[in-house]
Short mmCIF file of C-alpha atoms and ligand atoms in Angstrom, two decimals:
data_model
loop_
_atom_site.label_atom_id
_atom_site.label_comp_id
_atom_site.label_asym_id
_atom_site.label_seq_id
_atom_site.Cartn_x
_atom_site.Cartn_y
_atom_site.Cartn_z
CA MET D 1 130.54 142.04 59.95
CA SER D 2 130.70 145.07 57.67
CA ASN D 3 127.88 146.81 55.87
CA ARG D 4 126.64 144.87 52.91
CA TYR D 5 125.15 146.23 49.65
CA ALA D 6 124.06 144.72 46.47
CA VAL D 7 123.97 145.91 42.85
CA ILE D 8 121.86 143.96 40.36
CA LEU D 9 122.65 144.59 36.71
CA ALA D 10 119.48 144.75 34.67
CA ALA D 11 119.98 147.47 32.05
CA GLY D 12 121.12 145.30 29.08
CA GLN D 13 118.90 145.13 26.11
CA GLY D 14 119.01 141.38 25.88
CA THR D 15 119.42 141.42 22.03
CA ARG D 16 120.09 137.68 21.93
CA MET D 17 116.64 136.99 23.27
CA LYS D 18 115.08 138.53 20.13
CA SER D 19 112.11 139.59 22.22
CA LYS D 20 109.74 142.52 22.77
CA LEU D 21 109.82 141.68 26.40
CA TYR D 22 112.79 143.08 28.40
CA LYS D 23 115.26 140.24 29.10
CA VAL D 24 115.35 140.16 32.83
CA LEU D 25 111.51 140.20 32.91
CA HIS D 26 111.30 136.82 31.05
CA PRO D 27 109.81 134.40 33.50
CA VAL D 28 111.45 131.26 34.86
CA CYS D 29 108.83 129.00 36.53
CA GLY D 30 106.41 131.87 36.36
CA LYS D 31 108.61 134.52 38.04
CA PRO D 32 110.71 137.14 36.17
CA MET D 33 114.48 136.36 36.28
CA VAL D 34 115.29 139.51 38.03
CA GLN D 35 112.72 138.77 40.75
CA HIS D 36 114.41 135.48 41.36
CA VAL D 37 117.74 137.40 41.94
CA VAL D 38 116.13 140.01 44.16
CA ASP D 39 114.45 137.25 46.29
CA GLN D 40 117.79 135.42 46.87
CA VAL D 41 119.55 138.60 47.67
CA SER D 42 116.76 139.88 49.95
CA ALA D 43 116.92 136.63 51.91
CA LEU D 44 120.43 137.76 53.08
CA GLY D 45 119.18 141.06 54.59
CA PHE D 46 121.51 143.61 52.83
CA GLU D 47 121.45 147.26 53.79
CA GLU D 48 120.59 148.32 50.31
CA ILE D 49 119.82 146.70 46.89
CA VAL D 50 120.39 148.88 43.87
CA THR D 51 119.08 147.62 40.51
CA ILE D 52 120.56 149.18 37.42
CA VAL D 53 117.93 149.73 34.82
CA GLY D 54 117.99 151.18 31.34
CA PHE D 55 116.22 149.89 28.30
CA GLY D 56 112.79 149.01 29.45
CA ALA D 57 113.35 150.69 32.82
CA GLU D 58 109.70 151.59 33.54
CA LYS D 59 108.64 147.91 33.16
CA VAL D 60 111.31 146.73 35.57
CA LYS D 61 110.35 149.46 38.04
CA THR D 62 106.70 148.60 37.74
CA HIS D 63 107.49 144.98 38.45
CA LEU D 64 109.97 145.36 41.30
CA GLY D 65 108.45 148.46 42.86
CA GLU D 66 109.68 149.40 46.32
CA GLN D 67 111.68 146.16 46.80
CA VAL D 68 114.86 147.81 45.54
CA LYS D 69 116.40 151.22 44.69
CA TYR D 70 117.16 152.17 41.10
CA ALA D 71 119.98 153.72 39.14
CA VAL D 72 119.48 154.48 35.52
CA GLN D 73 122.05 153.61 32.82
CA GLU D 74 120.91 155.72 29.87
CA LYS D 75 123.23 153.98 27.37
CA GLN D 76 124.27 150.35 27.75
CA LEU D 77 128.04 150.96 27.55
CA GLY D 78 128.90 147.68 29.42
CA THR D 79 128.70 146.10 32.82
CA GLY D 80 131.40 148.34 34.38
CA HIS D 81 129.56 151.45 33.18
CA ALA D 82 126.36 149.97 34.57
CA VAL D 83 127.73 149.58 38.11
CA LEU D 84 129.15 153.04 38.01
CA GLN D 85 125.66 154.38 37.70
CA ALA D 86 125.12 153.36 41.40
CA GLU D 87 127.91 155.64 42.52
CA SER D 88 125.62 158.47 43.77
CA LEU D 89 123.74 155.84 45.94
CA LEU D 90 126.63 153.69 47.10
CA GLY D 91 129.94 155.46 46.19
CA GLN D 92 130.65 156.84 49.61
CA LYS D 93 129.83 153.73 51.69
CA LYS D 94 132.21 151.63 53.48
CA GLY D 95 131.56 147.87 53.28
CA VAL D 96 131.11 145.02 50.93
CA THR D 97 129.18 145.26 47.67
CA ILE D 98 128.04 142.24 45.83
CA VAL D 99 127.28 142.63 42.10
CA LEU D 100 125.05 140.18 40.39
CA CYS D 101 123.49 139.91 36.94
CA GLY D 102 119.71 140.03 36.54
CA ASP D 103 119.92 137.12 34.05
CA THR D 104 121.20 134.53 36.46
CA PRO D 105 118.02 133.36 38.03
CA LEU D 106 119.21 130.07 39.44
CA LEU D 107 121.82 131.46 41.81
CA THR D 108 120.87 130.68 45.50
CA SER D 109 121.27 132.78 48.51
CA GLU D 110 123.38 129.88 50.01
CA THR D 111 125.94 130.36 47.22
CA ILE D 112 126.02 134.14 47.60
CA ASP D 113 126.53 133.62 51.31
CA GLN D 114 129.40 131.27 50.71
CA LEU D 115 130.96 133.81 48.30
CA LEU D 116 130.67 136.59 50.98
CA ALA D 117 132.21 134.27 53.62
CA HIS D 118 135.14 133.48 51.40
CA HIS D 119 135.56 137.19 50.49
CA GLU D 120 135.71 138.14 54.19
CA ALA D 121 137.95 135.32 55.16
CA GLU D 122 140.37 136.08 52.35
CA GLN D 123 140.28 139.84 53.14
CA ALA D 124 140.32 140.45 49.39
CA LYS D 125 139.40 143.64 47.61
CA VAL D 126 137.39 141.61 45.08
CA THR D 127 136.31 137.92 44.98
CA VAL D 128 134.76 136.57 41.84
CA LEU D 129 132.42 133.64 41.79
CA THR D 130 133.62 131.16 39.24
CA ALA D 131 132.45 127.65 38.05
CA GLU D 132 133.66 124.90 35.78
CA ALA D 133 131.60 124.89 32.54
CA LYS D 134 131.40 121.90 30.28
CA ASP D 135 130.85 124.32 27.44
CA PRO D 136 132.23 127.67 28.45
CA THR D 137 131.29 129.36 25.05
CA GLY D 138 130.20 132.91 25.52
CA TYR D 139 131.43 133.36 29.19
CA GLY D 140 134.42 135.30 30.45
CA ARG D 141 137.34 132.99 31.39
CA LEU D 142 139.33 133.29 34.60
CA ILE D 143 142.95 133.67 33.88
CA ARG D 144 145.21 132.39 36.77
CA ASN D 145 149.00 132.60 37.04
CA GLU D 146 151.36 129.63 37.53
CA GLU D 147 150.71 129.66 41.23
CA GLY D 148 146.97 129.45 40.57
CA LEU D 149 146.28 133.02 41.67
CA VAL D 150 143.67 135.11 39.92
CA GLU D 151 145.12 137.45 37.34
CA ARG D 152 142.27 138.78 35.28
CA ILE D 153 139.13 137.78 33.36
CA VAL D 154 138.99 137.72 29.55
CA GLU D 155 135.69 137.87 27.66
CA HIS D 156 135.00 135.10 25.17
CA LYS D 157 134.97 137.57 22.29
CA ASP D 158 138.47 138.99 23.31
CA ALA D 159 140.07 135.58 24.11
CA SER D 160 142.82 133.86 22.34
CA ASP D 161 142.35 130.16 21.35
CA ALA D 162 144.38 129.11 24.35
CA GLU D 163 142.25 131.28 26.68
CA ARG D 164 139.11 129.92 25.20
CA ALA D 165 140.26 126.45 26.14
CA ILE D 166 140.03 127.43 29.82
CA THR D 167 136.79 126.00 31.41
CA GLU D 168 136.73 128.04 34.58
CA ILE D 169 134.17 130.82 33.92
CA ASN D 170 133.21 134.10 35.39
CA THR D 171 129.65 133.68 36.67
CA GLY D 172 129.04 137.47 36.65
CA THR D 173 128.78 137.48 40.50
CA TYR D 174 131.32 139.32 42.55
CA CYS D 175 132.03 140.63 45.97
CA PHE D 176 133.92 143.95 46.15
CA ASP D 177 135.28 146.25 48.80
CA ASN D 178 132.89 149.12 47.99
CA VAL D 179 135.34 151.98 47.96
CA ALA D 180 137.88 150.11 45.87
CA LEU D 181 135.08 149.17 43.44
CA PHE D 182 134.03 152.65 42.66
CA GLU D 183 137.67 153.96 42.52
CA SER D 184 138.78 151.30 40.10
CA LEU D 185 135.78 151.51 37.87
CA LYS D 186 136.84 155.03 36.83
CA GLN D 187 139.93 153.46 35.40
CA VAL D 188 138.16 150.88 33.25
CA LYS D 189 138.73 151.45 29.43
CA ASN D 190 136.64 150.22 26.51
CA ASN D 191 139.41 149.12 24.31
CA ASN D 192 138.01 145.64 23.63
CA VAL D 193 136.26 143.89 20.79
CA GLN D 194 132.82 145.05 22.06
CA GLY D 195 133.91 148.60 22.78
CA GLU D 196 132.29 148.25 26.22
CA TYR D 197 133.33 149.13 29.72
CA TYR D 198 133.77 145.63 31.32
CA LEU D 199 133.20 145.23 34.99
CA PRO D 200 135.58 142.18 35.20
CA ASP D 201 138.49 144.56 34.18
CA VAL D 202 138.32 145.85 37.80
CA ILE D 203 140.09 142.64 38.83
CA GLU D 204 143.14 143.33 36.70
CA ILE D 205 143.24 146.90 37.86
CA LEU D 206 143.08 146.04 41.58
CA LYS D 207 145.71 143.36 41.00
CA SER D 208 148.06 145.73 39.26
CA GLN D 209 147.67 147.99 42.29
CA GLY D 210 148.95 145.17 44.44
CA GLU D 211 145.54 144.58 46.09
CA LYS D 212 144.38 141.01 46.88
CA VAL D 213 142.03 139.61 44.30
CA ALA D 214 140.36 136.18 44.87
CA ALA D 215 138.02 133.70 43.36
CA PHE D 216 135.51 131.33 44.93
CA LYS D 217 134.66 128.39 42.78
CA THR D 218 131.24 126.99 43.21
CA ASP D 219 130.80 123.29 42.24
CA SER D 220 127.34 124.01 40.80
CA PHE D 221 127.77 125.45 37.35
CA GLU D 222 123.99 124.89 36.99
CA GLU D 223 123.23 127.73 39.47
CA THR D 224 125.31 130.26 37.63
CA LEU D 225 123.73 129.74 34.20
CA GLY D 226 123.41 133.19 32.50
CA VAL D 227 120.37 133.40 30.38
CA ASN D 228 121.19 135.22 27.15
CA ASP D 229 118.90 133.49 24.68
CA ARG D 230 115.77 131.31 24.61
CA VAL D 231 117.85 128.07 24.59
CA ALA D 232 119.31 128.98 27.99
CA LEU D 233 115.88 130.25 29.15
CA ALA D 234 114.53 126.73 28.54
CA GLU D 235 117.48 125.22 30.32
CA ALA D 236 116.90 127.51 33.34
CA GLU D 237 113.28 126.58 33.31
CA ALA D 238 114.04 122.83 33.36
CA ILE D 239 116.58 123.29 36.19
CA MET D 240 114.33 125.42 38.28
CA LYS D 241 111.36 123.17 37.70
CA ARG D 242 113.41 120.10 38.85
CA ARG D 243 114.67 121.99 41.89
CA ILE D 244 111.19 123.10 43.00
CA ASN D 245 109.67 119.61 42.26
CA ASN D 246 112.37 117.85 44.23
CA LYS D 247 111.86 120.27 47.13
CA TRP D 248 108.09 119.44 47.38
CA MET D 249 108.68 115.71 46.92
CA ARG D 250 111.16 115.80 49.85
CA GLU D 251 108.45 117.64 51.76
CA GLY D 252 106.02 114.76 51.27
CA VAL D 253 104.18 115.66 48.03
CA THR D 254 103.71 112.84 45.54
CA ILE D 255 104.44 113.96 41.99
CA ILE D 256 103.51 111.18 39.60
CA ASP D 257 105.53 112.61 36.68
CA PRO D 258 107.87 115.47 37.65
CA GLU D 259 108.73 116.12 33.98
CA GLN D 260 105.13 116.96 33.38
CA THR D 261 104.53 118.99 36.51
CA TYR D 262 105.00 122.76 36.81
CA ILE D 263 105.03 124.44 40.16
CA SER D 264 105.79 128.16 40.66
CA SER D 265 108.50 129.01 43.06
CA ASP D 266 106.02 131.07 45.12
CA ALA D 267 103.47 128.24 45.60
CA THR D 268 103.23 125.89 48.66
CA ILE D 269 101.78 122.41 48.77
CA GLY D 270 100.81 120.23 51.81
CA GLN D 271 101.88 116.81 52.75
CA ASP D 272 100.37 113.72 51.12
CA THR D 273 98.96 115.70 48.25
CA THR D 274 99.31 114.01 44.83
CA LEU D 275 99.94 115.92 41.65
CA TYR D 276 99.10 114.05 38.38
CA PRO D 277 100.76 114.88 35.06
CA GLY D 278 100.06 118.10 33.30
CA THR D 279 99.46 119.99 36.47
CA MET D 280 100.46 123.61 36.65
CA ILE D 281 100.47 125.26 40.05
CA LEU D 282 101.00 128.87 39.27
CA GLY D 283 101.60 132.17 41.13
CA GLU D 284 101.17 132.27 44.91
CA THR D 285 98.92 129.30 45.02
CA VAL D 286 98.64 127.38 48.39
CA ILE D 287 97.50 123.90 48.28
CA GLY D 288 96.45 122.00 51.44
CA GLU D 289 97.27 118.42 52.51
CA ASP D 290 95.78 115.18 51.10
CA CYS D 291 94.66 116.80 47.93
CA GLN D 292 94.53 115.32 44.43
CA ILE D 293 95.32 117.62 41.67
CA GLY D 294 95.29 116.85 37.94
CA PRO D 295 95.82 115.51 35.51
CA ASN D 296 95.85 118.47 33.16
CA THR D 297 94.91 121.10 35.76
CA GLU D 298 95.91 124.75 36.00
CA ILE D 299 95.71 126.59 39.32
CA LEU D 300 96.72 130.29 39.57
CA ASP D 301 96.94 132.41 42.73
CA SER D 302 94.42 130.35 44.55
CA LYS D 303 93.98 128.65 47.96
CA ILE D 304 92.90 125.02 48.08
CA GLY D 305 91.80 123.29 51.39
CA ASN D 306 92.86 119.95 52.60
CA GLY D 307 91.41 116.70 51.00
CA THR D 308 90.21 118.53 47.90
CA VAL D 309 90.24 116.80 44.52
CA ILE D 310 90.56 118.83 41.33
CA ARG D 311 90.58 117.10 37.97
CA GLN D 312 91.25 118.27 34.55
CA SER D 313 90.14 121.86 35.55
CA VAL D 314 91.21 125.49 35.60
CA VAL D 315 91.09 127.55 38.86
CA HIS D 316 92.18 131.19 38.92
CA ASP D 317 92.27 133.67 41.83
CA SER D 318 89.83 131.82 44.01
CA GLU D 319 89.49 130.14 47.32
CA ILE D 320 88.44 126.51 47.52
CA GLY D 321 87.56 124.87 50.86
CA LYS D 322 88.15 121.45 52.31
CA ASP D 323 86.98 118.07 50.83
CA VAL D 324 85.73 119.91 47.69
CA LYS D 325 85.41 117.97 44.41
CA ILE D 326 86.03 119.93 41.19
CA GLY D 327 85.94 118.64 37.64
CA PRO D 328 86.61 117.00 35.40
CA PHE D 329 86.50 119.99 33.07
CA ALA D 330 85.34 122.69 35.44
CA HIS D 331 86.37 126.42 35.18
CA ILE D 332 86.60 128.38 38.41
CA ARG D 333 87.22 132.00 37.40
CA PRO D 334 88.49 134.80 39.64
CA ALA D 335 87.00 136.01 42.94
CA SER D 336 85.13 132.76 43.56
CA GLN D 337 84.85 131.36 47.02
CA ILE D 338 83.85 127.70 47.24
CA GLU D 339 83.28 126.40 50.73
CA ASP D 340 83.92 122.89 52.23
CA GLU D 341 82.36 119.75 50.64
CA VAL D 342 81.04 121.51 47.60
CA ARG D 343 80.79 119.47 44.32
CA ILE D 344 81.44 121.26 41.10
CA GLY D 345 81.21 118.76 38.21
CA ASN D 346 81.85 118.69 34.52
CA PHE D 347 81.31 121.69 32.28
CA VAL D 348 80.53 123.93 35.07
CA GLU D 349 81.74 127.51 35.13
CA VAL D 350 81.89 129.62 38.29
CA LYS D 351 82.79 133.32 38.20
CA LYS D 352 82.79 135.85 41.17
CA ALA D 353 80.53 133.70 43.15
CA SER D 354 80.41 132.22 46.62
CA ILE D 355 79.05 128.74 47.09
CA GLY D 356 78.16 127.55 50.57
CA LYS D 357 79.07 124.29 52.18
CA GLY D 358 77.76 121.03 50.71
CA SER D 359 76.23 122.66 47.69
CA LYS D 360 76.35 120.88 44.30
CA ALA D 361 76.50 121.93 40.72
CA SER D 362 77.35 118.58 39.07
CA HIS D 363 76.84 119.26 35.42
CA LEU D 364 76.72 121.94 32.77
CA SER D 365 76.02 125.04 34.85
CA TYR D 366 77.03 128.71 34.84
CA ILE D 367 77.12 130.38 38.17
CA GLY D 368 78.33 134.03 37.89
CA ASP D 369 77.96 137.06 40.10
CA ALA D 370 76.14 134.88 42.64
CA GLU D 371 75.81 134.15 46.28
CA ILE D 372 74.76 130.53 46.76
CA GLY D 373 73.90 129.29 50.22
CA LYS D 374 74.55 125.85 51.78
CA ASP D 375 73.23 122.54 50.59
CA VAL D 376 71.87 124.07 47.37
CA ASN D 377 71.42 121.92 44.40
CA PHE D 378 72.07 123.51 41.01
CA SER D 379 70.84 120.72 38.57
CA CYS D 380 72.13 119.95 35.19
CA GLY D 381 72.11 122.92 32.86
CA SER D 382 70.77 125.52 35.29
CA ILE D 383 72.34 128.92 35.00
CA THR D 384 72.46 132.45 36.43
CA VAL D 385 71.60 135.06 33.79
CA ASN D 386 73.79 137.74 35.12
CA TYR D 387 74.38 140.08 32.12
CA ASP D 388 71.97 142.09 30.00
CA GLY D 389 74.65 143.21 27.59
CA LYS D 390 75.38 146.38 29.53
CA ASN D 391 75.43 145.52 33.23
CA LYS D 392 76.00 142.64 35.49
CA TYR D 393 73.41 141.66 38.20
CA LYS D 394 73.48 139.42 41.19
CA THR D 395 71.77 136.15 41.93
CA LYS D 396 71.18 135.02 45.44
CA VAL D 397 70.13 131.44 46.30
CA GLU D 398 69.53 130.76 49.97
CA ASP D 399 70.31 127.63 51.92
CA GLY D 400 68.75 124.30 50.84
CA ALA D 401 67.07 125.54 47.65
CA PHE D 402 66.77 123.10 44.67
CA ILE D 403 67.19 124.57 41.20
CA GLY D 404 65.71 122.09 38.69
CA CYS D 405 67.38 121.28 35.40
CA ASN D 406 67.81 123.82 32.62
CA SER D 407 66.50 126.70 34.80
CA ASN D 408 67.48 130.25 33.98
CA LEU D 409 67.70 132.53 37.04
CA ILE D 410 67.41 136.05 35.65
CA ALA D 411 69.38 138.38 37.91
CA PRO D 412 68.88 140.34 39.86
CA VAL D 413 66.83 137.65 41.66
CA THR D 414 66.69 135.93 45.04
CA ILE D 415 65.59 132.28 45.58
CA GLY D 416 64.37 131.82 49.16
CA LYS D 417 65.55 129.16 51.54
CA GLY D 418 64.37 125.63 50.77
CA ALA D 419 62.52 126.81 47.61
CA LEU D 420 62.02 124.46 44.60
CA ILE D 421 62.48 125.68 41.02
CA ALA D 422 60.88 123.31 38.51
CA ALA D 423 62.97 122.12 35.69
CA GLY D 424 63.01 124.25 32.62
CA SER D 425 61.85 127.45 34.44
CA THR D 426 62.94 130.95 33.55
CA ILE D 427 62.71 132.85 36.80
CA THR D 428 62.41 136.61 36.63
CA GLU D 429 60.98 137.42 40.04
CA ASP D 430 62.08 136.58 43.62
CA VAL D 431 60.87 133.22 44.93
CA PRO D 432 59.93 133.16 48.65
CA SER D 433 61.35 130.50 50.99
CA ASP D 434 59.83 126.99 50.74
CA ALA D 435 57.86 127.98 47.62
CA LEU D 436 57.60 125.93 44.44
CA SER D 437 58.12 127.98 41.28
CA ILE D 438 57.23 126.78 37.84
CA ALA D 439 57.92 129.24 34.97
CA ARG D 440 57.44 127.38 31.78
CA ALA D 441 54.78 126.85 29.13
CA ARG D 442 52.38 123.99 29.80
CA GLN D 443 52.68 120.98 27.59
CA THR D 444 50.14 120.36 24.91
CA THR D 445 49.74 116.85 23.57
CA LYS D 446 47.65 116.17 20.43
CA GLU D 447 46.68 112.43 20.44
CA GLN D 448 46.92 110.47 17.19
CA TYR D 449 48.39 113.51 15.48
CA MET D 450 51.09 111.67 13.75
CA VAL D 451 48.75 108.98 12.32
CA LYS D 452 47.32 111.55 9.83
CA SER D 453 48.94 111.08 6.50
CA THR D 454 49.57 114.98 6.05
CA ASN D 455 51.61 115.12 9.32
CA LYS D 456 53.69 112.16 8.53
CA ILE D 457 57.43 112.65 8.13
CA ASP D 458 58.90 110.98 5.16
C1 LIG M 1 128.89 138.81 31.57
C2 LIG M 1 130.41 138.88 31.83
C3 LIG M 1 131.08 137.56 31.61
C4 LIG M 1 130.37 136.47 32.33
C5 LIG M 1 128.82 136.42 32.08
C6 LIG M 1 128.16 135.58 33.08
C7 LIG M 1 131.06 141.13 31.37
C8 LIG M 1 131.71 142.01 30.38
N1 LIG M 1 130.97 139.91 31.05
O1 LIG M 1 128.78 138.47 30.12
O2 LIG M 1 132.39 137.64 32.01
O3 LIG M 1 130.97 135.17 32.10
O4 LIG M 1 128.28 137.74 32.24
O5 LIG M 1 126.79 135.37 32.79
O6 LIG M 1 130.56 141.63 32.32
N2 LIG M 1 124.04 144.96 31.61
C9 LIG M 1 123.78 146.30 32.02
N3 LIG M 1 124.31 147.21 31.31
C10 LIG M 1 125.09 147.06 30.21
C11 LIG M 1 125.40 145.72 29.81
C12 LIG M 1 124.83 144.71 30.58
O7 LIG M 1 123.04 146.49 32.97
O8 LIG M 1 125.66 148.09 29.65
C13 LIG M 1 123.48 143.85 32.46
C14 LIG M 1 122.63 142.94 31.66
O9 LIG M 1 121.26 143.38 31.71
C15 LIG M 1 122.77 141.60 32.24
C16 LIG M 1 124.21 141.62 32.86
O10 LIG M 1 124.58 143.01 32.92
O11 LIG M 1 121.88 141.36 33.31
C17 LIG M 1 125.19 140.85 32.06
O12 LIG M 1 125.28 141.47 30.87
P1 LIG M 1 125.33 140.44 29.51
O13 LIG M 1 125.22 141.21 28.28
O14 LIG M 1 124.34 139.27 29.71
O15 LIG M 1 126.83 139.91 29.75
P2 LIG M 1 127.37 138.50 29.27
O16 LIG M 1 127.78 138.60 27.83
O17 LIG M 1 126.56 137.49 29.67
MG1 LIG M 2 124.52 137.29 30.34
#
């Protein structure tokens, strides 16, 4: 098998998106379109992947980093001109180069592989990936001769009415003999409606030189959807969402309402977990087996252990153990570590805190910048006072301590093992192990006070 290279076109401005965000960075199921393309290409183990960047180059480079090499297209003069920018990196190499668009996020590595296999079997100089489109508007059309052989591609804007009636479209993905690609690119002209150097013109050029040009038609138009505007972006999102949800259902995850469940393509979910409607599993989240997530729950870049239940809650950048119960209406903010069998109830916020096995904060608490031991009880309304307006301080609560209702633990402070904090206390000093601390004003009761006519309330 010959050497294989890939060029991803990502320099276009994406005018039709009408966006401040660079087109190929628009996310589909939480991941930028161009990253989807890079992932599918990377799975095939090419020698080199070159991404053509231009408008918004720095942002694409920041996102993709070292995953690919870059060639810059200063002016967006067309897809042919874009590929030519990779000449200094690839021009001299012998082998096969696949060219893809950064705006086709649904294309799979299986289809790219089939295209490569067809190209190699046909021993063609170029093989274009085509598909049948119900509505081919906007796409380049494949022109075949009477024998059905590929002649050329005509862009929608340049096409005659008869050509526009053709439904076999150019998907924007091609396989080229690398040397033939760069030689023929130099002959591409811009005498078309858009005044651009079109990459598909290479096909006609090679054909006129008597070279073999071929097409491989995929039966999945869906995969080849090119996202040029927000309508197509929503279509891509819906297709990708369905693809991801189907995959997890086949792996043994129950999704009560797939239409209302959003799973990032980088997330993983264990068997016999149930996802309820309105659940968003985002980023690189890992969810264990036998969990119940949702309804209306957002989990981002977090790890959730087996058997955990999370209802109507938000969890970001945190690690949750096994058999934990969270929610309804809890907020687990970044850098929190919640160990096995913990219970975090309604209206509890946890931030940058570790909570030991079996501990409970069942109602209305704030636990921030804290280290909470095992079997601690944070009663209703008790909070860590971690911020003085300038700096943040740490609260430490050791194993088995009981923090009574409506207590304020003013950090920095340590509550010793097994200590009891009386309800309503404001704790400013460390409490030793096994102590009882009461820090509240004593109650004063004035008997018969309300009987006096002057104190009566009208
Ligand atoms: C292109 C094809 C069309 C095909 C369609 C499939 C051409 C001339 N047309 O049209 O036949 O049916 O894709 O989706 O190739 N880009 C650059 N530099 C440029 C211009 C574009 O890098 O100067 C990049 C864009 O960022 C994009 C890709 O090339 O990722 C395709 O460009 P786009 O403008 O979307 O082309 P289409 O009109 O979709
Ligand atoms: Mg496009």
